[in-house]
Amino acid sequence: MSKVTTYINDTVEEMRDKVSWPTYAELQRSSVLVLIGSLIFALVVGAMDFVFDSGLTWFYNQF
């Protein structure tokens, strides 16, 4: 049990003292960048899906 307690105490100390946490402004900027990147990725994948669907529908209607 002593090892578990030591592990938890060391973990708490490292998270409090040694981890460099971003400021609120940095966190907001990063969140906005992730949101924009996700939207762009979703639009690209959606466009690819539309093109493939349209192309395959056209191809199968030829027969």
PDB file of N, CA and C in Angstrom:
ATOM      1  N   MET A   1       0.824  -1.196   0.000  1.00  0.00           N
ATOM      2  CA  MET A   1       0.000   0.000   0.000  1.00  0.00           C
ATOM      3  C   MET A   1       0.864   1.254   0.000  1.00  0.00           C
ATOM      4  N   SER A   2       2.038   1.136   0.575  1.00  0.00           N
ATOM      5  CA  SER A   2       2.957   2.269   0.640  1.00  0.00           C
ATOM      6  C   SER A   2       3.401   2.700  -0.756  1.00  0.00           C
ATOM      7  N   LYS A   3       3.604   1.735  -1.643  1.00  0.00           N
ATOM      8  CA  LYS A   3       4.034   2.071  -3.004  1.00  0.00           C
ATOM      9  C   LYS A   3       2.935   2.810  -3.759  1.00  0.00           C
ATOM     10  N   VAL A   4       1.704   2.427  -3.535  1.00  0.00           N
ATOM     11  CA  VAL A   4       0.585   3.088  -4.202  1.00  0.00           C
ATOM     12  C   VAL A   4       0.463   4.526  -3.724  1.00  0.00           C
ATOM     13  N   THR A   5       0.583   4.741  -2.443  1.00  0.00           N
ATOM     14  CA  THR A   5       0.502   6.089  -1.880  1.00  0.00           C
ATOM     15  C   THR A   5       1.643   6.959  -2.399  1.00  0.00           C
ATOM     16  N   THR A   6       2.840   6.396  -2.445  1.00  0.00           N
ATOM     17  CA  THR A   6       3.998   7.133  -2.968  1.00  0.00           C
ATOM     18  C   THR A   6       3.776   7.494  -4.435  1.00  0.00           C
ATOM     19  N   TYR A   7       3.264   6.539  -5.197  1.00  0.00           N
ATOM     20  CA  TYR A   7       2.999   6.773  -6.617  1.00  0.00           C
ATOM     21  C   TYR A   7       1.998   7.915  -6.799  1.00  0.00           C
ATOM     22  N   ILE A   8       0.919   7.888  -6.054  1.00  0.00           N
ATOM     23  CA  ILE A   8      -0.102   8.934  -6.171  1.00  0.00           C
ATOM     24  C   ILE A   8       0.448  10.285  -5.756  1.00  0.00           C
ATOM     25  N   ASN A   9       1.199  10.328  -4.673  1.00  0.00           N
ATOM     26  CA  ASN A   9       1.794  11.599  -4.227  1.00  0.00           C
ATOM     27  C   ASN A   9       2.781  12.138  -5.250  1.00  0.00           C
ATOM     28  N   ASP A  10       3.602  11.268  -5.822  1.00  0.00           N
ATOM     29  CA  ASP A  10       4.554  11.705  -6.842  1.00  0.00           C
ATOM     30  C   ASP A  10       3.833  12.214  -8.092  1.00  0.00           C
ATOM     31  N   THR A  11       2.759  11.547  -8.448  1.00  0.00           N
ATOM     32  CA  THR A  11       1.992  11.971  -9.617  1.00  0.00           C
ATOM     33  C   THR A  11       1.373  13.343  -9.398  1.00  0.00           C
ATOM     34  N   VAL A  12       0.782  13.552  -8.244  1.00  0.00           N
ATOM     35  CA  VAL A  12       0.178  14.851  -7.929  1.00  0.00           C
ATOM     36  C   VAL A  12       1.245  15.948  -7.929  1.00  0.00           C
ATOM     37  N   GLU A  13       2.383  15.667  -7.342  1.00  0.00           N
ATOM     38  CA  GLU A  13       3.469  16.650  -7.306  1.00  0.00           C
ATOM     39  C   GLU A  13       3.955  16.994  -8.710  1.00  0.00           C
ATOM     40  N   GLU A  14       4.114  15.987  -9.545  1.00  0.00           N
ATOM     41  CA  GLU A  14       4.586  16.248 -10.904  1.00  0.00           C
ATOM     42  C   GLU A  14       3.561  17.050 -11.693  1.00  0.00           C
ATOM     43  N   MET A  15       2.288  16.722 -11.559  1.00  0.00           N
ATOM     44  CA  MET A  15       1.253  17.459 -12.289  1.00  0.00           C
ATOM     45  C   MET A  15       1.159  18.913 -11.812  1.00  0.00           C
ATOM     46  N   ARG A  16       1.416  19.145 -10.538  1.00  0.00           N
ATOM     47  CA  ARG A  16       1.300  20.485  -9.976  1.00  0.00           C
ATOM     48  C   ARG A  16       2.546  21.329 -10.253  1.00  0.00           C
ATOM     49  N   ASP A  17       3.738  20.730 -10.119  1.00  0.00           N
ATOM     50  CA  ASP A  17       4.963  21.519 -10.138  1.00  0.00           C
ATOM     51  C   ASP A  17       5.786  21.414 -11.421  1.00  0.00           C
ATOM     52  N   LYS A  18       5.711  20.295 -12.123  1.00  0.00           N
ATOM     53  CA  LYS A  18       6.622  20.085 -13.246  1.00  0.00           C
ATOM     54  C   LYS A  18       5.970  20.194 -14.620  1.00  0.00           C
ATOM     55  N   VAL A  19       4.659  20.085 -14.689  1.00  0.00           N
ATOM     56  CA  VAL A  19       3.966  20.182 -15.968  1.00  0.00           C
ATOM     57  C   VAL A  19       3.740  21.641 -16.300  1.00  0.00           C
ATOM     58  N   SER A  20       4.028  22.017 -17.544  1.00  0.00           N
ATOM     59  CA  SER A  20       3.772  23.403 -17.951  1.00  0.00           C
ATOM     60  C   SER A  20       2.388  23.458 -18.600  1.00  0.00           C
ATOM     61  N   TRP A  21       1.446  24.038 -17.882  1.00  0.00           N
ATOM     62  CA  TRP A  21       0.078  24.130 -18.355  1.00  0.00           C
ATOM     63  C   TRP A  21      -0.078  25.371 -19.226  1.00  0.00           C
ATOM     64  N   PRO A  22      -0.877  25.286 -20.291  1.00  0.00           N
ATOM     65  CA  PRO A  22      -1.075  26.466 -21.141  1.00  0.00           C
ATOM     66  C   PRO A  22      -1.924  27.515 -20.431  1.00  0.00           C
ATOM     67  N   THR A  23      -1.709  28.749 -20.834  1.00  0.00           N
ATOM     68  CA  THR A  23      -2.558  29.815 -20.302  1.00  0.00           C
ATOM     69  C   THR A  23      -3.942  29.706 -20.949  1.00  0.00           C
ATOM     70  N   TYR A  24      -4.892  30.435 -20.400  1.00  0.00           N
ATOM     71  CA  TYR A  24      -6.250  30.386 -20.928  1.00  0.00           C
ATOM     72  C   TYR A  24      -6.285  30.883 -22.374  1.00  0.00           C
ATOM     73  N   ALA A  25      -5.500  31.923 -22.677  1.00  0.00           N
ATOM     74  CA  ALA A  25      -5.462  32.461 -24.041  1.00  0.00           C
ATOM     75  C   ALA A  25      -4.864  31.437 -25.013  1.00  0.00           C
ATOM     76  N   GLU A  26      -3.800  30.759 -24.609  1.00  0.00           N
ATOM     77  CA  GLU A  26      -3.200  29.718 -25.461  1.00  0.00           C
ATOM     78  C   GLU A  26      -4.184  28.573 -25.690  1.00  0.00           C
ATOM     79  N   LEU A  27      -4.904  28.217 -24.663  1.00  0.00           N
ATOM     80  CA  LEU A  27      -5.895  27.148 -24.767  1.00  0.00           C
ATOM     81  C   LEU A  27      -7.012  27.525 -25.738  1.00  0.00           C
ATOM     82  N   GLN A  28      -7.442  28.774 -25.678  1.00  0.00           N
ATOM     83  CA  GLN A  28      -8.483  29.237 -26.598  1.00  0.00           C
ATOM     84  C   GLN A  28      -7.989  29.213 -28.039  1.00  0.00           C
ATOM     85  N   ARG A  29      -6.766  29.703 -28.269  1.00  0.00           N
ATOM     86  CA  ARG A  29      -6.213  29.706 -29.626  1.00  0.00           C
ATOM     87  C   ARG A  29      -6.095  28.288 -30.169  1.00  0.00           C
ATOM     88  N   SER A  30      -5.606  27.386 -29.345  1.00  0.00           N
ATOM     89  CA  SER A  30      -5.455  26.003 -29.779  1.00  0.00           C
ATOM     90  C   SER A  30      -6.810  25.374 -30.073  1.00  0.00           C
ATOM     91  N   SER A  31      -7.792  25.671 -29.257  1.00  0.00           N
ATOM     92  CA  SER A  31      -9.133  25.117 -29.467  1.00  0.00           C
ATOM     93  C   SER A  31      -9.733  25.616 -30.770  1.00  0.00           C
ATOM     94  N   VAL A  32      -9.544  26.899 -31.059  1.00  0.00           N
ATOM     95  CA  VAL A  32     -10.064  27.460 -32.304  1.00  0.00           C
ATOM     96  C   VAL A  32      -9.367  26.816 -33.496  1.00  0.00           C
ATOM     97  N   LEU A  33      -8.061  26.606 -33.412  1.00  0.00           N
ATOM     98  CA  LEU A  33      -7.335  25.969 -34.507  1.00  0.00           C
ATOM     99  C   LEU A  33      -7.820  24.535 -34.722  1.00  0.00           C
ATOM    100  N   VAL A  34      -8.049  23.809 -33.657  1.00  0.00           N
ATOM    101  CA  VAL A  34      -8.547  22.435 -33.777  1.00  0.00           C
ATOM    102  C   VAL A  34      -9.941  22.439 -34.397  1.00  0.00           C
ATOM    103  N   LEU A  35     -10.794  23.364 -33.991  1.00  0.00           N
ATOM    104  CA  LEU A  35     -12.144  23.453 -34.543  1.00  0.00           C
ATOM    105  C   LEU A  35     -12.098  23.757 -36.041  1.00  0.00           C
ATOM    106  N   ILE A  36     -11.287  24.719 -36.439  1.00  0.00           N
ATOM    107  CA  ILE A  36     -11.172  25.074 -37.855  1.00  0.00           C
ATOM    108  C   ILE A  36     -10.605  23.899 -38.657  1.00  0.00           C
ATOM    109  N   GLY A  37      -9.564  23.272 -38.142  1.00  0.00           N
ATOM    110  CA  GLY A  37      -8.990  22.116 -38.832  1.00  0.00           C
ATOM    111  C   GLY A  37      -9.977  20.977 -38.969  1.00  0.00           C
ATOM    112  N   SER A  38     -10.774  20.735 -37.941  1.00  0.00           N
ATOM    113  CA  SER A  38     -11.776  19.673 -37.993  1.00  0.00           C
ATOM    114  C   SER A  38     -12.853  19.983 -39.025  1.00  0.00           C
ATOM    115  N   LEU A  39     -13.279  21.251 -39.081  1.00  0.00           N
ATOM    116  CA  LEU A  39     -14.284  21.629 -40.071  1.00  0.00           C
ATOM    117  C   LEU A  39     -13.764  21.488 -41.493  1.00  0.00           C
ATOM    118  N   ILE A  40     -12.527  21.905 -41.727  1.00  0.00           N
ATOM    119  CA  ILE A  40     -11.932  21.772 -43.062  1.00  0.00           C
ATOM    120  C   ILE A  40     -11.826  20.300 -43.434  1.00  0.00           C
ATOM    121  N   PHE A  41     -11.365  19.473 -42.510  1.00  0.00           N
ATOM    122  CA  PHE A  41     -11.248  18.042 -42.763  1.00  0.00           C
ATOM    123  C   PHE A  41     -12.613  17.435 -43.075  1.00  0.00           C
ATOM    124  N   ALA A  42     -13.641  17.820 -42.314  1.00  0.00           N
ATOM    125  CA  ALA A  42     -14.987  17.304 -42.543  1.00  0.00           C
ATOM    126  C   ALA A  42     -15.511  17.726 -43.915  1.00  0.00           C
ATOM    127  N   LEU A  43     -15.243  18.966 -44.313  1.00  0.00           N
ATOM    128  CA  LEU A  43     -15.675  19.424 -45.632  1.00  0.00           C
ATOM    129  C   LEU A  43     -14.975  18.668 -46.756  1.00  0.00           C
ATOM    130  N   VAL A  44     -13.690  18.423 -46.607  1.00  0.00           N
ATOM    131  CA  VAL A  44     -12.940  17.677 -47.629  1.00  0.00           C
ATOM    132  C   VAL A  44     -13.467  16.246 -47.734  1.00  0.00           C
ATOM    133  N   VAL A  45     -13.650  15.591 -46.603  1.00  0.00           N
ATOM    134  CA  VAL A  45     -14.162  14.216 -46.622  1.00  0.00           C
ATOM    135  C   VAL A  45     -15.586  14.185 -47.180  1.00  0.00           C
ATOM    136  N   GLY A  46     -16.412  15.151 -46.822  1.00  0.00           N
ATOM    137  CA  GLY A  46     -17.772  15.224 -47.355  1.00  0.00           C
ATOM    138  C   GLY A  46     -17.776  15.435 -48.858  1.00  0.00           C
ATOM    139  N   ALA A  47     -16.890  16.297 -49.361  1.00  0.00           N
ATOM    140  CA  ALA A  47     -16.791  16.528 -50.806  1.00  0.00           C
ATOM    141  C   ALA A  47     -16.328  15.263 -51.521  1.00  0.00           C
ATOM    142  N   MET A  48     -15.344  14.573 -50.947  1.00  0.00           N
ATOM    143  CA  MET A  48     -14.876  13.320 -51.553  1.00  0.00           C
ATOM    144  C   MET A  48     -16.011  12.296 -51.590  1.00  0.00           C
ATOM    145  N   ASP A  49     -16.777  12.205 -50.522  1.00  0.00           N
ATOM    146  CA  ASP A  49     -17.906  11.273 -50.473  1.00  0.00           C
ATOM    147  C   ASP A  49     -18.928  11.617 -51.550  1.00  0.00           C
ATOM    148  N   PHE A  50     -19.227  12.884 -51.692  1.00  0.00           N
ATOM    149  CA  PHE A  50     -20.190  13.318 -52.704  1.00  0.00           C
ATOM    150  C   PHE A  50     -19.699  12.974 -54.109  1.00  0.00           C
ATOM    151  N   VAL A  51     -18.432  13.242 -54.388  1.00  0.00           N
ATOM    152  CA  VAL A  51     -17.870  12.961 -55.711  1.00  0.00           C
ATOM    153  C   VAL A  51     -17.884  11.464 -55.996  1.00  0.00           C
ATOM    154  N   PHE A  52     -17.435  10.654 -55.050  1.00  0.00           N
ATOM    155  CA  PHE A  52     -17.432   9.207 -55.269  1.00  0.00           C
ATOM    156  C   PHE A  52     -18.850   8.669 -55.426  1.00  0.00           C
ATOM    157  N   ASP A  53     -19.779   9.155 -54.604  1.00  0.00           N
ATOM    158  CA  ASP A  53     -21.163   8.702 -54.700  1.00  0.00           C
ATOM    159  C   ASP A  53     -21.749   9.067 -56.056  1.00  0.00           C
ATOM    160  N   SER A  54     -21.544  10.293 -56.480  1.00  0.00           N
ATOM    161  CA  SER A  54     -22.064  10.727 -57.774  1.00  0.00           C
ATOM    162  C   SER A  54     -21.427   9.942 -58.911  1.00  0.00           C
ATOM    163  N   GLY A  55     -20.137   9.748 -58.840  1.00  0.00           N
ATOM    164  CA  GLY A  55     -19.439   8.996 -59.886  1.00  0.00           C
ATOM    165  C   GLY A  55     -19.894   7.550 -59.958  1.00  0.00           C
ATOM    166  N   LEU A  56     -20.025   6.905 -58.839  1.00  0.00           N
ATOM    167  CA  LEU A  56     -20.456   5.508 -58.843  1.00  0.00           C
ATOM    168  C   LEU A  56     -21.917   5.378 -59.260  1.00  0.00           C
ATOM    169  N   THR A  57     -22.749   6.328 -58.857  1.00  0.00           N
ATOM    170  CA  THR A  57     -24.153   6.309 -59.289  1.00  0.00           C
ATOM    171  C   THR A  57     -24.234   6.452 -60.798  1.00  0.00           C
ATOM    172  N   TRP A  58     -23.484   7.379 -61.352  1.00  0.00           N
ATOM    173  CA  TRP A  58     -23.446   7.550 -62.810  1.00  0.00           C
ATOM    174  C   TRP A  58     -22.943   6.283 -63.482  1.00  0.00           C
ATOM    175  N   PHE A  59     -21.880   5.689 -62.930  1.00  0.00           N
ATOM    176  CA  PHE A  59     -21.286   4.487 -63.530  1.00  0.00           C
ATOM    177  C   PHE A  59     -22.280   3.324 -63.525  1.00  0.00           C
ATOM    178  N   TYR A  60     -22.965   3.109 -62.405  1.00  0.00           N
ATOM    179  CA  TYR A  60     -23.896   1.984 -62.311  1.00  0.00           C
ATOM    180  C   TYR A  60     -25.151   2.208 -63.153  1.00  0.00           C
ATOM    181  N   ASN A  61     -25.515   3.453 -63.378  1.00  0.00           N
ATOM    182  CA  ASN A  61     -26.683   3.732 -64.235  1.00  0.00           C
ATOM    183  C   ASN A  61     -26.384   3.532 -65.709  1.00  0.00           C
ATOM    184  N   GLN A  62     -25.122   3.369 -66.065  1.00  0.00           N
ATOM    185  CA  GLN A  62     -24.764   3.134 -67.461  1.00  0.00           C
ATOM    186  C   GLN A  62     -25.101   1.699 -67.891  1.00  0.00           C
ATOM    187  N   PHE A  63     -25.320   0.811 -66.925  1.00  0.00           N
ATOM    188  CA  PHE A  63     -25.572  -0.605 -67.255  1.00  0.00           C
ATOM    189  C   PHE A  63     -27.011  -0.959 -67.051  1.00  0.00           C
TER     190      PHE A  63
END
